[in-house]
């Protein structure tokens, strides 16, 4: 090991981190936040490609690996992974067993509820559909598409229907009946039980971005019943979910959540709307009081300011201003942009007398940067999504002081564009396929004692145990 490596073994980043109430210890303080891979089968089962990428992350040695957003409702949701039924347990268990065999990383799935969303329809298709649903008179079908569009407010006076026309139908929490809301905690709890059965160390509740739970937590929540309006009402469902999950799995498995330190929704008025850090501090204190084992802080990623999708595509919540704050993808975006949010939430949680660990993420790229975040007490754990996608071996390379071997993320939009198109997520820096075309591969495993060849492609023979503690 080089002298830098020897020094780093004493760094805070590479000290083990006890977490939760069940005696779990992260081997180091590097956290892989959830990133969807679009590698499941069309009906949500684990594939060899899913196993390969997570095994690859496990070999890289991040202290925590959060498995991508995994659905809790038993509905068709394409190649997203699911924990919505017991039939998904065996595949996920095989994946977890394989990861355990090669690393000490703690592994939990992020469990998510999301509402219905449809593609933006061509004008004629929209008109015919609206007529079938009784929204348009039959005579309107005699209009040309241009005539209908020119007088849209006359034919579709409801702003909601106009939005459906321009952006595609999107269900919101204001559409949910009380009966539907009451089923949500049970779905989360059952998914958490299945995660436990599959051998995961707990779950991360997805309370962030554009999805159901974040919408309940938001000041934009426009429900007029006990699930909207006041802070107490907006906290109600998230706290019901936390209680239901904890009752289901017991004290020991990790139960934490990812939520937004700031929503950053750019309004038509040019002002920023949604929850601010102050709102997020109050939310964090309540969630910590409810007994969550960690708070992972993200930012933005909302539908409200997303761009209009092309006809035939659905809205994607990472295309507007809030999306950009969620996944900062410009080379000129400052590094560590979200650290102040995590620091502010951590401060509020500590001031309330609680010790719940706080995770930060967002353009963290260098060892010194990560270490100073921890040294200065701005977060307890350092999340790196794209940096670990670009180079899953980052923890081992940093630990060995071999930064020169790093395949450093350049924060291009490639992986995020693959996500938007629901294509298998890869990194543009990975070695290409034999034809030199688009990479569908999983990169090779770095070995400090062997010449490093960045074209080396992962094979299951590489899956020998590694350690980064
Ligand atoms: C391809 C891709 C998929 C993502 N999927 C998820 C997800 O499933 N759940 C989630 O909470 N965040 C998701 N994110 C956001 C990341 O976890 C992370 O918060 C964001 O990329 C900023 O961190 P970074 O700068 O370290 O990449 C995704 C990001 C990318 C690029
Ligand atoms: S595709 Fe671009 S942004 Fe994504 S991990 Fe690779 S270098 Fe980073």
Short mmCIF file of C-alpha atoms and ligand atoms in Angstrom, two decimals:
data_model
loop_
_atom_site.label_atom_id
_atom_site.label_comp_id
_atom_site.label_asym_id
_atom_site.label_seq_id
_atom_site.Cartn_x
_atom_site.Cartn_y
_atom_site.Cartn_z
CA UNK A 1 0.00 0.00 0.00
CA UNK A 2 1.33 3.50 -0.82
CA UNK A 3 1.79 6.10 1.98
CA UNK A 4 -1.45 7.84 1.07
CA UNK A 5 -3.28 4.53 1.46
CA UNK A 6 -1.78 4.04 4.92
CA UNK A 7 -2.98 7.51 5.93
CA UNK A 8 -6.44 6.86 4.59
CA UNK A 9 -6.91 3.77 6.71
CA UNK A 10 -7.12 6.25 9.62
CA UNK A 11 -9.58 8.57 7.85
CA UNK A 12 -13.10 8.94 9.17
CA UNK A 13 -14.48 7.81 5.80
CA UNK A 14 -12.92 4.39 6.26
CA UNK A 15 -13.96 3.88 9.86
CA UNK A 16 -16.78 1.37 10.39
CA UNK A 17 -20.15 2.91 11.18
CA UNK A 18 -22.65 1.18 13.51
CA UNK A 19 -26.18 1.82 12.28
CA UNK A 20 -29.67 0.96 13.52
CA UNK A 21 -30.64 -0.99 16.59
CA UNK A 22 -29.81 -4.48 15.39
CA UNK A 23 -26.00 -4.36 15.66
CA UNK A 24 -25.35 -3.70 11.97
CA UNK A 25 -22.04 -2.07 11.10
CA UNK A 26 -21.22 -0.46 7.77
CA UNK A 27 -17.62 -1.36 6.89
CA UNK A 28 -17.04 2.28 5.83
CA UNK A 29 -19.04 5.48 5.41
CA UNK A 30 -19.45 5.39 1.64
CA UNK A 31 -23.09 5.06 0.64
CA UNK A 32 -24.39 4.05 -2.78
CA UNK A 33 -27.76 5.83 -3.18
CA UNK A 34 -30.48 4.08 -5.16
CA UNK A 35 -30.19 4.22 -8.95
CA UNK A 36 -32.67 2.43 -11.17
CA UNK A 37 -30.94 0.12 -13.64
CA UNK A 38 -33.85 -0.91 -15.95
CA UNK A 39 -32.36 -4.39 -15.94
CA UNK A 40 -35.30 -6.39 -14.54
CA UNK A 41 -37.66 -8.51 -16.65
CA UNK A 42 -40.74 -6.83 -18.10
CA UNK A 43 -42.65 -8.15 -15.07
CA UNK A 44 -40.14 -6.96 -12.47
CA UNK A 45 -38.02 -10.05 -11.72
CA UNK A 46 -34.28 -10.09 -11.12
CA UNK A 47 -32.23 -10.97 -14.23
CA UNK A 48 -28.57 -12.01 -14.59
CA UNK A 49 -27.88 -8.41 -15.62
CA UNK A 50 -29.36 -7.10 -12.33
CA UNK A 51 -27.25 -9.60 -10.39
CA UNK A 52 -24.16 -8.65 -12.32
CA UNK A 53 -24.36 -4.92 -11.62
CA UNK A 54 -25.12 -5.31 -7.91
CA UNK A 55 -22.47 -7.96 -7.48
CA UNK A 56 -20.14 -5.52 -9.16
CA UNK A 57 -21.07 -2.79 -6.67
CA UNK A 58 -20.57 -5.27 -3.83
CA UNK A 59 -17.08 -6.07 -5.11
CA UNK A 60 -16.34 -2.34 -5.14
CA UNK A 61 -16.86 -2.23 -1.39
CA UNK A 62 -19.20 0.70 -0.63
CA UNK A 63 -20.27 0.47 3.03
CA UNK A 64 -23.95 0.69 2.10
CA UNK A 65 -25.58 -0.37 -1.13
CA UNK A 66 -29.14 0.83 -1.63
CA UNK A 67 -30.85 -1.24 -4.29
CA UNK A 68 -32.78 0.79 -6.84
CA UNK A 69 -36.35 2.03 -6.32
CA UNK A 70 -38.37 -1.19 -6.00
CA UNK A 71 -42.16 -1.16 -6.41
CA UNK A 72 -44.56 -2.07 -3.60
CA UNK A 73 -47.83 -2.20 -5.57
CA UNK A 74 -48.54 -5.35 -7.49
CA UNK A 75 -49.10 -3.56 -10.78
CA UNK A 76 -47.33 -3.73 -14.14
CA UNK A 77 -44.33 -1.40 -13.99
CA UNK A 78 -41.96 -2.75 -16.63
CA UNK A 79 -38.39 -3.71 -15.77
CA UNK A 80 -38.39 -1.89 -12.43
CA UNK A 81 -37.71 -4.33 -9.62
CA UNK A 82 -40.60 -5.20 -7.33
CA UNK A 83 -41.30 -6.40 -3.81
CA UNK A 84 -45.04 -6.29 -4.32
CA UNK A 85 -45.60 -10.06 -3.99
CA UNK A 86 -43.86 -13.08 -2.46
CA UNK A 87 -43.04 -14.33 -5.97
CA UNK A 88 -40.29 -11.69 -6.15
CA UNK A 89 -38.52 -12.95 -3.02
CA UNK A 90 -36.49 -15.91 -4.41
CA UNK A 91 -34.80 -13.83 -7.15
CA UNK A 92 -33.91 -11.04 -4.74
CA UNK A 93 -32.71 -13.56 -2.15
CA UNK A 94 -30.33 -15.13 -4.67
CA UNK A 95 -29.02 -11.65 -5.47
CA UNK A 96 -28.51 -10.79 -1.80
CA UNK A 97 -26.81 -14.14 -1.07
CA UNK A 98 -24.41 -13.58 -3.94
CA UNK A 99 -23.53 -10.09 -2.72
CA UNK A 100 -23.00 -11.33 0.84
CA UNK A 101 -20.57 -13.96 -0.40
CA UNK A 102 -18.23 -11.30 -1.81
CA UNK A 103 -18.51 -8.31 0.52
CA UNK A 104 -19.48 -6.95 3.94
CA UNK A 105 -21.56 -4.15 2.42
CA UNK A 106 -24.90 -3.64 4.11
CA UNK A 107 -27.62 -3.90 1.45
CA UNK A 108 -31.17 -2.59 1.53
CA UNK A 109 -33.72 -1.97 -1.23
CA UNK A 110 -35.36 1.41 -1.63
CA UNK A 111 -39.10 0.76 -1.61
CA UNK A 112 -41.36 3.06 -3.58
CA UNK A 113 -44.99 3.84 -4.22
CA UNK A 114 -45.80 5.82 -7.35
CA UNK A 115 -49.04 6.89 -8.99
CA UNK A 116 -50.36 6.34 -12.50
CA UNK A 117 -48.86 8.24 -15.38
CA UNK A 118 -49.65 8.04 -19.11
CA UNK A 119 -47.90 9.13 -22.27
CA UNK A 120 -48.83 12.40 -23.98
CA UNK A 121 -51.43 11.57 -26.60
CA UNK A 122 -51.60 12.83 -30.20
CA UNK A 123 -54.37 15.48 -30.41
CA UNK A 124 -56.86 13.30 -32.28
CA UNK A 125 -56.39 10.35 -29.91
CA UNK A 126 -56.83 12.70 -26.94
CA UNK A 127 -60.05 14.15 -28.46
CA UNK A 128 -61.58 10.73 -29.05
CA UNK A 129 -60.63 9.54 -25.60
CA UNK A 130 -62.05 12.69 -23.97
CA UNK A 131 -65.28 12.18 -25.91
CA UNK A 132 -65.51 8.55 -24.68
CA UNK A 133 -65.02 9.79 -21.10
CA UNK A 134 -67.80 12.37 -21.54
CA UNK A 135 -65.47 15.38 -21.40
CA UNK A 136 -66.14 16.53 -24.96
CA UNK A 137 -69.35 16.76 -26.98
CA UNK A 138 -69.55 14.60 -30.11
CA UNK A 139 -69.65 17.74 -32.27
CA UNK A 140 -66.08 18.60 -31.19
CA UNK A 141 -64.87 15.49 -33.02
CA UNK A 142 -65.79 17.27 -36.27
CA UNK A 143 -63.08 19.88 -35.63
CA UNK A 144 -59.61 19.63 -37.09
CA UNK A 145 -56.79 19.14 -34.62
CA UNK A 146 -55.63 22.72 -35.25
CA UNK A 147 -59.12 24.11 -34.58
CA UNK A 148 -59.36 22.14 -31.33
CA UNK A 149 -55.93 23.29 -30.16
CA UNK A 150 -56.64 26.94 -31.03
CA UNK A 151 -59.75 27.01 -28.85
CA UNK A 152 -58.63 24.56 -26.19
CA UNK A 153 -59.84 26.52 -23.10
CA UNK A 154 -63.32 26.63 -24.63
CA UNK A 155 -63.53 22.86 -25.07
CA UNK A 156 -61.50 21.92 -22.02
CA UNK A 157 -62.15 24.60 -19.39
CA UNK A 158 -60.63 22.57 -16.53
CA UNK A 159 -56.91 23.39 -16.00
CA UNK A 160 -56.45 19.76 -14.98
CA UNK A 161 -57.77 18.48 -18.34
CA UNK A 162 -55.65 21.04 -20.16
CA UNK A 163 -52.63 19.74 -18.28
CA UNK A 164 -53.53 16.17 -19.29
CA UNK A 165 -53.64 17.36 -22.90
CA UNK A 166 -50.30 19.16 -22.85
CA UNK A 167 -48.32 16.77 -20.63
CA UNK A 168 -50.20 13.43 -20.60
CA UNK A 169 -52.45 12.14 -17.80
CA UNK A 170 -50.83 12.05 -14.37
CA UNK A 171 -52.60 10.90 -11.22
CA UNK A 172 -51.90 13.04 -8.15
CA UNK A 173 -52.36 12.48 -4.43
CA UNK A 174 -55.38 14.79 -4.54
CA UNK A 175 -57.10 12.14 -6.71
CA UNK A 176 -56.72 9.39 -4.09
CA UNK A 177 -59.70 8.26 -2.03
CA UNK A 178 -59.29 7.68 1.69
CA UNK A 179 -59.64 3.94 1.02
CA UNK A 180 -56.68 4.04 -1.36
CA UNK A 181 -54.59 6.03 1.11
CA UNK A 182 -55.34 3.56 3.90
CA UNK A 183 -53.83 0.71 1.86
CA UNK A 184 -50.45 2.39 1.35
CA UNK A 185 -48.88 1.69 4.79
CA UNK A 186 -49.75 -2.01 4.40
CA UNK A 187 -48.06 -2.15 0.99
CA UNK A 188 -44.89 -0.63 2.41
CA UNK A 189 -45.00 -3.00 5.40
CA UNK A 190 -45.47 -6.12 3.25
CA UNK A 191 -42.65 -5.06 0.94
CA UNK A 192 -40.39 -4.56 3.98
CA UNK A 193 -41.30 -8.04 5.26
CA UNK A 194 -40.39 -9.52 1.87
CA UNK A 195 -37.11 -7.60 1.87
CA UNK A 196 -36.37 -9.21 5.23
CA UNK A 197 -37.29 -12.64 3.86
CA UNK A 198 -34.91 -12.05 0.96
CA UNK A 199 -32.08 -11.45 3.42
CA UNK A 200 -31.73 -7.68 3.05
CA UNK A 201 -30.64 -5.71 6.09
CA UNK A 202 -33.70 -3.49 6.07
CA UNK A 203 -35.32 -0.98 3.74
CA UNK A 204 -35.11 2.62 2.65
CA UNK A 205 -38.54 4.22 2.34
CA UNK A 206 -38.69 6.39 -0.78
CA UNK A 207 -40.19 9.65 0.46
CA UNK A 208 -38.33 11.75 -2.14
CA UNK A 209 -38.70 13.24 -5.62
CA UNK A 210 -41.88 13.01 -7.69
CA UNK A 211 -43.53 10.09 -5.96
CA UNK A 212 -46.49 9.49 -3.67
CA UNK A 213 -44.94 9.99 -0.25
CA UNK A 214 -42.99 13.12 -1.19
CA UNK A 215 -46.20 14.62 -2.54
CA UNK A 216 -47.90 14.07 0.83
CA UNK A 217 -44.96 15.72 2.64
CA UNK A 218 -44.94 18.72 0.31
CA UNK A 219 -46.39 22.15 1.05
CA UNK A 220 -47.91 21.79 -2.43
CA UNK A 221 -50.14 18.98 -1.05
CA UNK A 222 -53.61 20.40 -1.79
CA UNK A 223 -55.74 17.76 -0.06
CA UNK A 224 -58.41 19.26 2.13
CA UNK A 225 -58.83 16.31 4.51
CA UNK A 226 -56.65 15.02 7.35
CA UNK A 227 -53.87 14.09 4.87
CA UNK A 228 -53.26 17.61 3.57
CA UNK A 229 -52.98 21.21 4.68
CA UNK A 230 -51.28 21.57 8.07
CA UNK A 231 -47.81 20.20 8.81
CA UNK A 232 -49.36 17.61 11.10
CA UNK A 233 -51.70 16.45 8.34
CA UNK A 234 -48.91 16.27 5.75
CA UNK A 235 -46.83 14.15 8.12
CA UNK A 236 -49.73 11.78 8.84
CA UNK A 237 -49.33 9.23 6.04
CA UNK A 238 -45.49 9.12 6.15
CA UNK A 239 -45.65 8.48 9.90
CA UNK A 240 -48.31 5.81 9.39
CA UNK A 241 -45.99 4.16 6.89
CA UNK A 242 -43.02 4.29 9.30
CA UNK A 243 -45.12 2.74 12.09
CA UNK A 244 -46.58 0.03 9.87
CA UNK A 245 -43.15 -0.96 8.56
CA UNK A 246 -41.55 -1.02 12.00
CA UNK A 247 -44.41 -3.12 13.43
CA UNK A 248 -44.01 -5.57 10.57
CA UNK A 249 -40.23 -6.07 10.69
CA UNK A 250 -39.46 -5.45 14.37
CA UNK A 251 -36.72 -3.42 16.03
CA UNK A 252 -33.59 -4.80 14.38
CA UNK A 253 -33.74 -4.36 10.57
CA UNK A 254 -32.77 -0.95 9.28
CA UNK A 255 -35.69 1.29 8.44
CA UNK A 256 -34.65 4.67 7.08
CA UNK A 257 -35.92 7.03 4.47
CA UNK A 258 -34.83 9.23 1.62
CA UNK A 259 -36.58 12.57 1.42
CA UNK A 260 -36.05 16.05 0.07
CA UNK A 261 -33.97 18.70 1.77
CA UNK A 262 -35.55 21.15 -0.67
CA UNK A 263 -38.08 20.72 -3.49
CA UNK A 264 -36.83 23.56 -5.74
CA UNK A 265 -39.91 23.69 -7.99
CA UNK A 266 -39.59 26.50 -10.52
CA UNK A 267 -43.04 28.05 -10.93
CA UNK A 268 -44.49 29.80 -13.98
CA UNK A 269 -44.06 33.00 -11.94
CA UNK A 270 -40.28 32.51 -11.96
CA UNK A 271 -40.22 31.89 -8.19
CA UNK A 272 -39.07 28.70 -6.45
CA UNK A 273 -41.85 26.75 -4.73
CA UNK A 274 -42.25 23.64 -2.59
CA UNK A 275 -40.61 22.59 0.63
CA UNK A 276 -37.61 24.60 1.75
CA UNK A 277 -34.79 23.54 4.04
CA UNK A 278 -36.82 24.88 6.95
CA UNK A 279 -39.74 22.57 6.07
CA UNK A 280 -37.29 19.70 5.63
CA UNK A 281 -35.74 20.33 9.04
CA UNK A 282 -39.14 20.01 10.72
CA UNK A 283 -39.88 16.86 8.70
CA UNK A 284 -36.50 15.36 9.61
CA UNK A 285 -37.06 15.89 13.32
CA UNK A 286 -40.47 14.16 13.14
CA UNK A 287 -39.13 11.24 11.11
CA UNK A 288 -36.19 10.84 13.47
CA UNK A 289 -38.54 10.94 16.47
CA UNK A 290 -40.59 8.21 14.80
CA UNK A 291 -37.52 5.98 15.10
CA UNK A 292 -36.04 5.93 11.61
CA UNK A 293 -32.49 4.61 11.53
CA UNK A 294 -31.21 7.12 8.95
CA UNK A 295 -32.27 10.10 6.90
CA UNK A 296 -30.87 10.23 3.36
CA UNK A 297 -31.24 13.70 1.92
CA UNK A 298 -31.95 14.31 -1.74
CA UNK A 299 -33.27 17.35 -3.59
CA UNK A 300 -35.84 18.29 -6.27
CA UNK A 301 -36.87 15.84 -8.99
CA UNK A 302 -40.50 16.98 -9.25
CA UNK A 303 -43.17 16.69 -11.94
CA UNK A 304 -44.46 20.20 -11.32
CA UNK A 305 -41.71 21.94 -13.30
CA UNK A 306 -40.79 19.08 -15.67
CA UNK A 307 -40.62 19.79 -19.40
CA UNK A 308 -43.48 18.92 -21.73
CA UNK A 309 -42.76 15.42 -23.07
CA UNK A 310 -42.88 14.71 -26.80
CA UNK A 311 -46.10 13.05 -28.02
CA UNK A 312 -45.90 9.34 -27.19
CA UNK A 313 -43.69 9.82 -24.12
CA UNK A 314 -44.57 10.26 -20.45
CA UNK A 315 -43.41 13.13 -18.26
CA UNK A 316 -40.02 12.64 -16.68
CA UNK A 317 -39.53 14.48 -13.40
CA UNK A 318 -35.84 15.19 -13.91
CA UNK A 319 -36.16 17.51 -16.93
CA UNK A 320 -37.00 20.81 -15.21
CA UNK A 321 -35.23 23.04 -12.72
CA UNK A 322 -36.00 20.74 -9.78
CA UNK A 323 -34.79 17.77 -11.85
CA UNK A 324 -31.51 19.52 -12.45
CA UNK A 325 -31.03 20.12 -8.74
CA UNK A 326 -31.74 16.41 -8.13
CA UNK A 327 -29.23 15.13 -10.68
CA UNK A 328 -26.83 18.02 -11.34
CA UNK A 329 -25.52 17.11 -14.78
CA UNK A 330 -23.51 20.11 -15.91
CA UNK A 331 -19.76 20.10 -15.58
CA UNK A 332 -20.03 23.63 -14.17
CA UNK A 333 -22.49 22.70 -11.40
CA UNK A 334 -20.66 23.12 -8.11
CA UNK A 335 -19.55 19.99 -6.30
CA UNK A 336 -21.27 18.98 -3.07
CA UNK A 337 -24.26 21.15 -3.95
CA UNK A 338 -26.62 19.48 -1.49
CA UNK A 339 -24.33 19.25 1.51
CA UNK A 340 -25.79 22.42 3.13
CA UNK A 341 -29.22 20.74 3.10
CA UNK A 342 -27.96 17.64 4.90
CA UNK A 343 -25.98 19.84 7.31
CA UNK A 344 -29.05 21.94 8.13
CA UNK A 345 -31.21 18.86 8.71
CA UNK A 346 -28.53 17.19 10.80
CA UNK A 347 -28.25 20.31 12.93
CA UNK A 348 -32.02 20.42 13.53
CA UNK A 349 -32.15 16.70 14.36
CA UNK A 350 -29.23 17.04 16.79
CA UNK A 351 -30.81 20.15 18.37
CA UNK A 352 -33.89 18.00 19.05
CA UNK A 353 -31.65 15.60 20.98
CA UNK A 354 -31.67 12.85 18.35
CA UNK A 355 -28.66 11.02 16.95
CA UNK A 356 -30.17 9.73 13.69
CA UNK A 357 -27.44 9.56 11.02
CA UNK A 358 -27.83 11.82 8.00
CA UNK A 359 -26.66 10.90 4.49
CA UNK A 360 -25.77 13.51 1.88
CA UNK A 361 -25.32 13.09 -1.88
CA UNK A 362 -24.94 15.21 -5.00
CA UNK A 363 -21.70 15.63 -6.93
CA UNK A 364 -19.32 14.30 -4.32
CA UNK A 365 -16.23 13.30 -6.20
CA UNK A 366 -13.00 13.52 -4.23
CA UNK A 367 -11.65 11.80 -1.15
CA UNK A 368 -10.72 15.08 0.59
CA UNK A 369 -14.18 16.48 -0.10
CA UNK A 370 -15.88 13.40 1.35
CA UNK A 371 -13.58 13.31 4.35
CA UNK A 372 -14.08 16.99 5.18
CA UNK A 373 -17.88 16.62 5.05
CA UNK A 374 -17.53 14.00 7.79
CA UNK A 375 -14.81 15.83 9.75
CA UNK A 376 -16.86 19.02 9.80
CA UNK A 377 -19.98 17.18 10.95
CA UNK A 378 -22.06 18.20 7.94
CA UNK A 379 -23.24 14.63 7.37
CA UNK A 380 -22.57 11.21 8.88
CA UNK A 381 -22.41 9.26 5.64
CA UNK A 382 -21.37 10.22 2.13
CA UNK A 383 -23.59 9.19 -0.79
CA UNK A 384 -22.15 8.92 -4.27
CA UNK A 385 -24.43 7.68 -7.03
CA UNK A 386 -22.87 8.46 -10.40
CA UNK A 387 -19.30 8.42 -9.08
CA UNK A 388 -19.86 4.77 -8.07
CA UNK A 389 -21.70 3.95 -11.28
CA UNK A 390 -18.71 5.25 -13.26
CA UNK A 391 -16.33 3.31 -11.04
CA UNK A 392 -17.77 0.83 -8.54
CA UNK A 393 -14.20 0.25 -7.27
CA UNK A 394 -13.94 3.85 -6.04
CA UNK A 395 -14.00 2.82 -2.34
CA UNK A 396 -11.16 0.33 -2.81
CA UNK A 397 -9.10 2.73 -4.93
CA UNK A 398 -9.53 5.58 -2.45
CA UNK A 399 -8.75 3.26 0.42
CA UNK A 400 -5.53 2.14 -1.27
CA UNK A 401 -4.57 5.71 -2.19
CA UNK A 402 -4.72 4.71 -5.88
CA UNK A 403 -6.75 7.69 -7.06
CA UNK A 404 -4.87 7.76 -10.37
CA UNK A 405 -6.56 4.50 -11.36
CA UNK A 406 -10.01 6.00 -10.83
CA UNK A 407 -12.50 6.19 -13.70
CA UNK A 408 -13.91 9.53 -12.58
CA UNK A 409 -17.50 10.47 -13.42
CA UNK A 410 -17.60 13.49 -15.74
CA UNK A 411 -21.23 14.35 -14.89
CA UNK A 412 -22.43 14.06 -18.45
CA UNK A 413 -26.12 13.43 -19.00
CA UNK A 414 -25.65 9.90 -20.46
CA UNK A 415 -26.78 7.59 -17.63
CA UNK A 416 -29.63 9.86 -16.71
CA UNK A 417 -30.78 9.97 -20.36
CA UNK A 418 -30.74 6.17 -20.41
CA UNK A 419 -32.96 6.24 -17.33
CA UNK A 420 -35.32 8.69 -19.02
CA UNK A 421 -35.63 6.36 -22.05
CA UNK A 422 -36.05 3.33 -19.78
CA UNK A 423 -32.93 1.76 -21.27
CA UNK A 424 -30.42 -0.33 -19.33
CA UNK A 425 -28.37 2.19 -17.34
CA UNK A 426 -24.66 2.05 -18.11
CA UNK A 427 -21.87 4.61 -17.96
CA UNK A 428 -20.40 6.16 -21.06
CA UNK A 429 -16.91 5.71 -19.59
CA UNK A 430 -17.20 1.93 -19.36
CA UNK A 431 -15.43 -0.22 -21.94
CA UNK A 432 -17.44 -0.59 -25.13
CA UNK A 433 -18.76 -3.79 -26.63
CA UNK A 434 -16.57 -5.78 -29.08
CA UNK A 435 -18.10 -3.87 -32.02
CA UNK A 436 -17.06 -0.61 -30.37
CA UNK A 437 -20.73 0.30 -30.14
CA UNK A 438 -22.91 1.16 -27.19
CA UNK A 439 -21.71 -0.35 -23.95
CA UNK A 440 -23.96 -2.96 -22.39
CA UNK A 441 -21.21 -4.38 -20.24
CA UNK A 442 -20.27 -4.35 -16.62
CA UNK A 443 -16.78 -3.01 -16.06
CA UNK A 444 -13.85 -5.05 -14.83
CA UNK A 445 -12.69 -5.44 -11.26
CA UNK A 446 -9.63 -3.48 -10.17
CA UNK A 447 -6.90 -5.42 -8.42
CA UNK A 448 -4.21 -3.37 -6.67
CA UNK A 449 -1.63 -6.10 -7.28
CA UNK A 450 -2.31 -6.56 -11.02
CA UNK A 451 -1.81 -4.21 -13.97
CA UNK A 452 -5.04 -2.24 -14.31
CA UNK A 453 -6.70 -2.56 -17.66
CA UNK A 454 -9.75 -0.37 -17.99
CA UNK A 455 -10.98 -2.53 -20.88
CA UNK A 456 -11.23 -5.51 -18.58
CA UNK A 457 -14.81 -6.76 -18.55
CA UNK A 458 -16.46 -8.19 -15.48
CA UNK A 459 -16.96 -11.90 -15.24
CA UNK A 460 -18.37 -13.92 -12.38
CA UNK A 461 -14.88 -15.36 -11.90
CA UNK A 462 -13.96 -11.89 -10.57
CA UNK A 463 -16.33 -12.33 -7.69
CA UNK A 464 -13.83 -13.17 -4.99
CA UNK A 465 -14.23 -11.58 -1.61
CA UNK A 466 -12.86 -8.03 -1.16
CA UNK A 467 -12.68 -5.77 1.84
CA UNK A 468 -12.51 -2.01 2.32
CA UNK A 469 -12.93 -1.68 6.05
C1 LIG B 1 -29.56 6.74 -13.64
C2 LIG B 1 -30.03 7.27 -12.33
C3 LIG B 1 -31.04 6.60 -11.66
C4 LIG B 1 -31.49 7.09 -10.41
N1 LIG B 1 -32.45 6.38 -9.72
C5 LIG B 1 -32.80 6.78 -8.47
C6 LIG B 1 -33.66 5.98 -7.66
O1 LIG B 1 -34.09 4.88 -8.05
N2 LIG B 1 -33.98 6.45 -6.43
C7 LIG B 1 -33.48 7.63 -5.93
O2 LIG B 1 -33.79 8.00 -4.79
N3 LIG B 1 -32.63 8.38 -6.66
C8 LIG B 1 -32.26 7.98 -7.90
N4 LIG B 1 -31.34 8.71 -8.60
C9 LIG B 1 -30.71 9.90 -7.97
C10 LIG B 1 -29.38 9.49 -7.32
O3 LIG B 1 -29.57 8.56 -6.28
C11 LIG B 1 -28.63 10.72 -6.74
O4 LIG B 1 -29.41 11.33 -5.74
C12 LIG B 1 -28.28 11.76 -7.79
O5 LIG B 1 -27.74 11.13 -8.94
C13 LIG B 1 -27.29 12.80 -7.26
O6 LIG B 1 -26.17 12.17 -6.69
P1 LIG B 1 -24.75 12.00 -7.50
O7 LIG B 1 -24.31 13.38 -7.89
O8 LIG B 1 -23.86 11.35 -6.49
O9 LIG B 1 -25.02 11.16 -8.70
C14 LIG B 1 -30.91 8.26 -9.85
C15 LIG B 1 -29.87 8.92 -10.54
C16 LIG B 1 -29.44 8.43 -11.77
C17 LIG B 1 -28.32 9.15 -12.47
S1 LIG B 2 -22.67 8.24 -17.72
FE1 LIG B 2 -21.69 10.24 -17.32
S2 LIG B 2 -22.79 11.03 -15.51
FE2 LIG B 2 -23.30 8.86 -15.66
S3 LIG B 2 -21.81 7.84 -14.32
FE3 LIG B 2 -20.93 7.84 -16.38
S4 LIG B 2 -19.66 9.68 -16.53
FE4 LIG B 2 -21.00 9.90 -14.75
#
